[in-house]
CSV table of N, CA, C and O in Angstrom, one decimal:
chain,number,residue,atom,x,y,z
A,1,UNK,N,0.4,-50.9,-27.8
A,1,UNK,CA,1.0,-51.4,-29.0
A,1,UNK,C,0.6,-52.9,-29.2
A,1,UNK,O,0.5,-53.3,-30.3
A,2,UNK,N,0.5,-53.6,-28.1
A,2,UNK,CA,0.1,-55.0,-28.3
A,2,UNK,C,-1.2,-55.2,-28.9
A,2,UNK,O,-1.4,-56.1,-29.7
A,3,UNK,N,-2.2,-54.3,-28.5
A,3,UNK,CA,-3.5,-54.4,-29.1
A,3,UNK,C,-3.4,-54.0,-30.6
A,3,UNK,O,-4.1,-54.7,-31.5
A,4,UNK,N,-2.7,-53.0,-31.0
A,4,UNK,CA,-2.5,-52.6,-32.4
A,4,UNK,C,-1.8,-53.7,-33.1
A,4,UNK,O,-2.2,-54.1,-34.3
A,5,UNK,N,-0.8,-54.3,-32.6
A,5,UNK,CA,-0.1,-55.4,-33.2
A,5,UNK,C,-1.0,-56.6,-33.5
A,5,UNK,O,-0.9,-57.2,-34.5
A,6,UNK,N,-1.8,-56.9,-32.5
A,6,UNK,CA,-2.7,-58.1,-32.6
A,6,UNK,C,-3.7,-58.0,-33.7
A,6,UNK,O,-4.0,-58.9,-34.4
A,7,UNK,N,-4.4,-56.8,-33.7
A,7,UNK,CA,-5.6,-56.8,-34.6
A,7,UNK,C,-5.7,-55.5,-35.5
A,7,UNK,O,-6.6,-55.3,-36.2
A,8,UNK,N,-4.7,-54.7,-35.4
A,8,UNK,CA,-4.6,-53.5,-36.3
A,8,UNK,C,-5.6,-52.4,-35.9
A,8,UNK,O,-5.7,-51.4,-36.6
A,9,UNK,N,-6.2,-52.4,-34.7
A,9,UNK,CA,-7.0,-51.3,-34.2
A,9,UNK,C,-6.2,-50.1,-34.1
A,9,UNK,O,-5.1,-50.1,-33.6
A,10,UNK,N,-6.6,-49.0,-34.7
A,10,UNK,CA,-5.8,-47.7,-34.8
A,10,UNK,C,-5.9,-46.8,-33.6
A,10,UNK,O,-5.0,-46.0,-33.4
A,11,UNK,N,-6.9,-47.0,-32.7
A,11,UNK,CA,-7.0,-46.2,-31.5
A,11,UNK,C,-5.7,-46.2,-30.6
A,11,UNK,O,-5.2,-45.1,-30.2
A,12,UNK,N,-5.2,-47.4,-30.4
A,12,UNK,CA,-3.9,-47.4,-29.6
A,12,UNK,C,-2.8,-46.7,-30.3
A,12,UNK,O,-2.0,-46.0,-29.7
A,13,UNK,N,-2.7,-46.8,-31.6
A,13,UNK,CA,-1.7,-46.1,-32.4
A,13,UNK,C,-1.8,-44.6,-32.3
A,13,UNK,O,-0.9,-43.9,-32.1
A,14,UNK,N,-3.1,-44.1,-32.5
A,14,UNK,CA,-3.3,-42.7,-32.4
A,14,UNK,C,-2.9,-42.2,-31.0
A,14,UNK,O,-2.3,-41.1,-30.9
A,15,UNK,N,-3.2,-42.9,-30.0
A,15,UNK,CA,-2.9,-42.5,-28.6
A,15,UNK,C,-1.4,-42.4,-28.5
A,15,UNK,O,-0.8,-41.5,-27.9
A,16,UNK,N,-0.7,-43.4,-29.0
A,16,UNK,CA,0.8,-43.4,-28.9
A,16,UNK,C,1.4,-42.2,-29.8
A,16,UNK,O,2.3,-41.6,-29.3
A,17,UNK,N,0.8,-42.0,-30.9
A,17,UNK,CA,1.2,-40.8,-31.7
A,17,UNK,C,1.1,-39.5,-30.9
A,17,UNK,O,2.1,-38.8,-30.9
A,18,UNK,N,0.0,-39.3,-30.3
A,18,UNK,CA,-0.2,-38.0,-29.6
A,18,UNK,C,0.7,-38.0,-28.4
A,18,UNK,O,1.2,-36.9,-28.0
A,19,UNK,N,1.0,-39.1,-27.8
A,19,UNK,CA,1.8,-39.1,-26.6
A,19,UNK,C,3.3,-38.9,-26.9
A,19,UNK,O,4.0,-38.2,-26.2
A,20,UNK,N,3.8,-39.4,-28.1
A,20,UNK,CA,5.2,-39.3,-28.4
A,20,UNK,C,5.6,-38.4,-29.5
A,20,UNK,O,6.7,-38.2,-29.8
A,21,UNK,N,4.6,-37.7,-30.1
A,21,UNK,CA,4.9,-36.8,-31.2
A,21,UNK,C,5.9,-35.7,-30.8
A,21,UNK,O,6.9,-35.5,-31.5
A,22,UNK,N,5.6,-35.0,-29.7
A,22,UNK,CA,6.5,-33.9,-29.3
A,22,UNK,C,7.8,-34.4,-28.8
A,22,UNK,O,8.9,-33.9,-29.2
A,23,UNK,N,7.9,-35.4,-27.9
A,23,UNK,CA,9.2,-35.9,-27.4
A,23,UNK,C,10.0,-36.5,-28.5
A,23,UNK,O,11.2,-36.2,-28.5
A,24,UNK,N,9.4,-37.1,-29.5
A,24,UNK,CA,10.2,-37.6,-30.7
A,24,UNK,C,10.8,-36.5,-31.5
A,24,UNK,O,11.9,-36.5,-31.9
A,25,UNK,N,9.9,-35.5,-31.7
A,25,UNK,CA,10.4,-34.3,-32.5
A,25,UNK,C,11.6,-33.7,-31.8
A,25,UNK,O,12.6,-33.4,-32.4
A,26,UNK,N,11.5,-33.4,-30.5
A,26,UNK,CA,12.6,-32.8,-29.7
A,26,UNK,C,13.8,-33.7,-29.8
A,26,UNK,O,14.9,-33.2,-30.0
A,27,UNK,N,13.7,-35.0,-29.6
A,27,UNK,CA,14.8,-35.9,-29.7
A,27,UNK,C,15.5,-35.9,-31.0
A,27,UNK,O,16.7,-35.8,-31.1
A,28,UNK,N,14.7,-36.0,-32.1
A,28,UNK,CA,15.3,-36.0,-33.4
A,28,UNK,C,15.9,-34.6,-33.8
A,28,UNK,O,17.0,-34.5,-34.3
A,29,UNK,N,15.2,-33.5,-33.4
A,29,UNK,CA,15.7,-32.2,-33.7
A,29,UNK,C,17.1,-32.0,-33.1
A,29,UNK,O,17.9,-31.3,-33.7
A,30,UNK,N,17.3,-32.5,-31.9
A,30,UNK,CA,18.6,-32.3,-31.3
A,30,UNK,C,19.7,-33.0,-32.1
A,30,UNK,O,20.9,-32.6,-32.0
A,31,UNK,N,19.4,-33.9,-32.9
A,31,UNK,CA,20.4,-34.6,-33.8
A,31,UNK,C,20.5,-33.9,-35.1
A,31,UNK,O,21.7,-33.8,-35.6
A,32,UNK,N,19.4,-33.5,-35.7
A,32,UNK,CA,19.5,-33.0,-37.1
A,32,UNK,C,19.5,-31.5,-37.2
A,32,UNK,O,19.9,-30.9,-38.2
A,33,UNK,N,19.0,-30.8,-36.2
A,33,UNK,CA,18.9,-29.3,-36.1
A,33,UNK,C,18.3,-28.6,-37.3
A,33,UNK,O,18.7,-27.6,-37.7
A,34,UNK,N,17.2,-29.3,-37.8
A,34,UNK,CA,16.5,-28.7,-38.9
A,34,UNK,C,15.0,-29.2,-38.8
A,34,UNK,O,14.8,-30.4,-38.8
A,35,UNK,N,14.1,-28.2,-38.7
A,35,UNK,CA,12.7,-28.5,-38.4
A,35,UNK,C,12.1,-29.4,-39.5
A,35,UNK,O,11.3,-30.3,-39.2
A,36,UNK,N,12.3,-29.0,-40.8
A,36,UNK,CA,11.7,-29.8,-41.9
A,36,UNK,C,12.2,-31.2,-41.9
A,36,UNK,O,11.4,-32.2,-42.1
A,37,UNK,N,13.5,-31.4,-41.8
A,37,UNK,CA,14.1,-32.8,-41.7
A,37,UNK,C,13.6,-33.5,-40.5
A,37,UNK,O,13.3,-34.7,-40.6
A,38,UNK,N,13.4,-32.8,-39.4
A,38,UNK,CA,12.9,-33.5,-38.2
A,38,UNK,C,11.5,-33.9,-38.4
A,38,UNK,O,11.1,-35.1,-38.0
A,39,UNK,N,10.7,-33.1,-39.0
A,39,UNK,CA,9.3,-33.5,-39.3
A,39,UNK,C,9.2,-34.7,-40.2
A,39,UNK,O,8.5,-35.7,-40.0
A,40,UNK,N,10.0,-34.8,-41.2
A,40,UNK,CA,10.1,-35.9,-42.1
A,40,UNK,C,10.5,-37.2,-41.4
A,40,UNK,O,10.0,-38.3,-41.6
A,41,UNK,N,11.5,-37.0,-40.5
A,41,UNK,CA,12.0,-38.2,-39.8
A,41,UNK,C,11.0,-38.7,-38.8
A,41,UNK,O,10.9,-39.9,-38.5
A,42,UNK,N,10.3,-37.8,-38.2
A,42,UNK,CA,9.2,-38.2,-37.3
A,42,UNK,C,8.1,-39.0,-38.0
A,42,UNK,O,7.7,-40.0,-37.5
A,43,UNK,N,7.7,-38.5,-39.2
A,43,UNK,CA,6.8,-39.2,-40.0
A,43,UNK,C,7.3,-40.6,-40.4
A,43,UNK,O,6.6,-41.6,-40.3
A,44,UNK,N,8.5,-40.6,-40.8
A,44,UNK,CA,9.1,-41.9,-41.1
A,44,UNK,C,9.2,-42.9,-39.9
A,44,UNK,O,9.0,-44.1,-40.1
A,45,UNK,N,9.5,-42.3,-38.8
A,45,UNK,CA,9.5,-43.2,-37.6
A,45,UNK,C,8.1,-43.8,-37.4
A,45,UNK,O,8.0,-45.0,-37.1
A,46,UNK,N,7.0,-43.0,-37.5
A,46,UNK,CA,5.7,-43.6,-37.3
A,46,UNK,C,5.3,-44.5,-38.4
A,46,UNK,O,4.6,-45.5,-38.2
A,47,UNK,N,5.7,-44.3,-39.6
A,47,UNK,CA,5.5,-45.2,-40.7
A,47,UNK,C,6.2,-46.5,-40.4
A,47,UNK,O,5.6,-47.6,-40.7
A,48,UNK,N,7.4,-46.5,-39.9
A,48,UNK,CA,8.1,-47.7,-39.6
A,48,UNK,C,7.4,-48.5,-38.4
A,48,UNK,O,7.4,-49.7,-38.4
A,49,UNK,N,6.8,-47.7,-37.5
A,49,UNK,CA,6.1,-48.4,-36.4
A,49,UNK,C,4.9,-49.2,-37.0
A,49,UNK,O,4.7,-50.3,-36.7
A,50,UNK,N,4.2,-48.6,-37.9
A,50,UNK,CA,3.1,-49.2,-38.6
A,50,UNK,C,3.6,-50.4,-39.4
A,50,UNK,O,3.0,-51.5,-39.3
A,51,UNK,N,4.6,-50.2,-40.2
A,51,UNK,CA,5.1,-51.3,-41.1
A,51,UNK,C,5.7,-52.5,-40.3
A,51,UNK,O,5.6,-53.6,-40.7
A,52,UNK,N,6.3,-52.2,-39.1
A,52,UNK,CA,7.0,-53.3,-38.4
A,52,UNK,C,6.3,-53.6,-37.1
A,52,UNK,O,6.9,-54.2,-36.2
A,53,UNK,N,5.0,-53.3,-37.0
A,53,UNK,CA,4.3,-53.6,-35.7
A,53,UNK,C,4.4,-55.1,-35.3
A,53,UNK,O,4.4,-55.4,-34.1
A,54,UNK,N,4.5,-56.0,-36.2
A,54,UNK,CA,4.6,-57.4,-35.9
A,54,UNK,C,5.9,-57.7,-35.2
A,54,UNK,O,6.0,-58.8,-34.6
A,55,UNK,N,6.9,-56.9,-35.4
A,55,UNK,CA,8.2,-57.1,-34.8
A,55,UNK,C,8.3,-56.7,-33.3
A,55,UNK,O,9.3,-57.0,-32.6
A,56,UNK,N,7.3,-55.9,-32.9
A,56,UNK,CA,7.4,-55.4,-31.5
A,56,UNK,C,7.3,-56.5,-30.5
A,56,UNK,O,6.4,-57.4,-30.6
A,57,UNK,N,8.1,-56.5,-29.6
A,57,UNK,CA,8.1,-57.5,-28.5
A,57,UNK,C,7.9,-56.8,-27.2
A,57,UNK,O,8.6,-55.8,-26.9
A,58,UNK,N,7.1,-57.3,-26.3
A,58,UNK,CA,6.8,-56.7,-25.1
A,58,UNK,C,7.9,-56.7,-24.1
A,58,UNK,O,7.8,-56.3,-22.9
A,59,UNK,N,9.0,-57.3,-24.5
A,59,UNK,CA,10.2,-57.3,-23.6
A,59,UNK,C,10.8,-56.0,-23.4
A,59,UNK,O,11.6,-55.7,-22.5
A,60,UNK,N,10.5,-55.1,-24.4
A,60,UNK,CA,11.0,-53.7,-24.3
A,60,UNK,C,9.8,-52.8,-24.2
A,60,UNK,O,8.7,-53.1,-24.7
A,61,UNK,N,10.0,-51.7,-23.5
A,61,UNK,CA,9.0,-50.7,-23.5
A,61,UNK,C,8.7,-50.1,-24.9
A,61,UNK,O,9.7,-50.0,-25.7
A,62,UNK,N,7.5,-49.8,-25.2
A,62,UNK,CA,7.2,-49.2,-26.4
A,62,UNK,C,8.0,-47.9,-26.7
A,62,UNK,O,8.5,-47.7,-27.7
A,63,UNK,N,8.2,-47.1,-25.6
A,63,UNK,CA,9.0,-45.9,-25.7
A,63,UNK,C,10.4,-46.2,-26.1
A,63,UNK,O,10.9,-45.5,-27.0
A,64,UNK,N,11.0,-47.2,-25.6
A,64,UNK,CA,12.3,-47.6,-26.0
A,64,UNK,C,12.4,-48.0,-27.4
A,64,UNK,O,13.3,-47.6,-28.2
A,65,UNK,N,11.4,-48.8,-27.9
A,65,UNK,CA,11.3,-49.2,-29.2
A,65,UNK,C,11.2,-48.1,-30.2
A,65,UNK,O,11.9,-48.0,-31.2
A,66,UNK,N,10.3,-47.2,-30.0
A,66,UNK,CA,10.0,-46.1,-30.9
A,66,UNK,C,11.2,-45.1,-31.0
A,66,UNK,O,11.5,-44.6,-32.0
A,67,UNK,N,11.8,-44.9,-29.8
A,67,UNK,CA,13.0,-44.0,-29.8
A,67,UNK,C,14.1,-44.6,-30.5
A,67,UNK,O,15.0,-43.9,-31.2
A,68,UNK,N,14.3,-45.9,-30.5
A,68,UNK,CA,15.3,-46.6,-31.2
A,68,UNK,C,15.1,-46.5,-32.7
A,68,UNK,O,16.0,-46.3,-33.5
A,69,UNK,N,13.8,-46.6,-33.1
A,69,UNK,CA,13.5,-46.5,-34.5
A,69,UNK,C,13.8,-45.0,-34.9
A,69,UNK,O,14.4,-44.8,-36.0
A,70,UNK,N,13.5,-44.1,-34.1
A,70,UNK,CA,13.8,-42.7,-34.4
A,70,UNK,C,15.3,-42.4,-34.5
A,70,UNK,O,15.8,-41.8,-35.4
A,71,UNK,N,16.1,-43.0,-33.6
A,71,UNK,CA,17.5,-42.9,-33.6
A,71,UNK,C,18.1,-43.5,-34.9
A,71,UNK,O,19.0,-42.9,-35.6
A,72,UNK,N,17.6,-44.7,-35.3
A,72,UNK,CA,18.0,-45.3,-36.5
A,72,UNK,C,17.7,-44.4,-37.7
A,72,UNK,O,18.5,-44.3,-38.6
A,73,UNK,N,16.5,-43.9,-37.8
A,73,UNK,CA,16.1,-43.0,-38.9
A,73,UNK,C,17.0,-41.7,-39.0
A,73,UNK,O,17.5,-41.4,-40.0
A,74,UNK,N,17.2,-41.1,-37.8
A,74,UNK,CA,18.1,-39.9,-37.8
A,74,UNK,C,19.5,-40.2,-38.2
A,74,UNK,O,20.2,-39.4,-38.8
A,75,UNK,N,20.0,-41.4,-37.7
A,75,UNK,CA,21.4,-41.7,-38.0
A,75,UNK,C,21.6,-42.1,-39.5
A,75,UNK,O,22.7,-41.9,-40.0
A,76,UNK,N,20.6,-42.7,-40.1
A,76,UNK,CA,20.8,-43.1,-41.5
A,76,UNK,C,20.2,-42.1,-42.5
A,76,UNK,O,20.4,-42.2,-43.7
A,77,UNK,N,19.5,-41.1,-42.0
A,77,UNK,CA,18.9,-40.1,-42.9
A,77,UNK,C,17.7,-40.6,-43.6
A,77,UNK,O,17.3,-40.0,-44.6
A,78,UNK,N,17.1,-41.7,-43.2
A,78,UNK,CA,15.9,-42.2,-43.8
A,78,UNK,C,14.8,-41.1,-43.8
A,78,UNK,O,14.7,-40.3,-42.9
A,79,UNK,N,14.0,-41.0,-44.8
A,79,UNK,CA,13.0,-40.0,-44.9
A,79,UNK,C,13.4,-38.7,-45.6
A,79,UNK,O,12.6,-37.8,-45.8
A,80,UNK,N,14.7,-38.7,-45.9
A,80,UNK,CA,15.1,-37.5,-46.7
A,80,UNK,C,15.0,-37.7,-48.1
A,80,UNK,O,15.0,-38.7,-48.7
């Protein structure tokens, strides 16, 4: 994430997407219990990662940060 934040190279982001796509889907699905809504919220989570990459601080694990974004999205219904 730090490389992506610094210069916008997409390879680290693609790697993170493939690593967290299924765990995020499962995490969000347990909250919303609807596959279509879950897919939308997963996409919104990754859109927010892209839009807010400058806000990422290495004091937290990337996993913690992205799951918090997902939790916020699922809790507010963003992406619906």
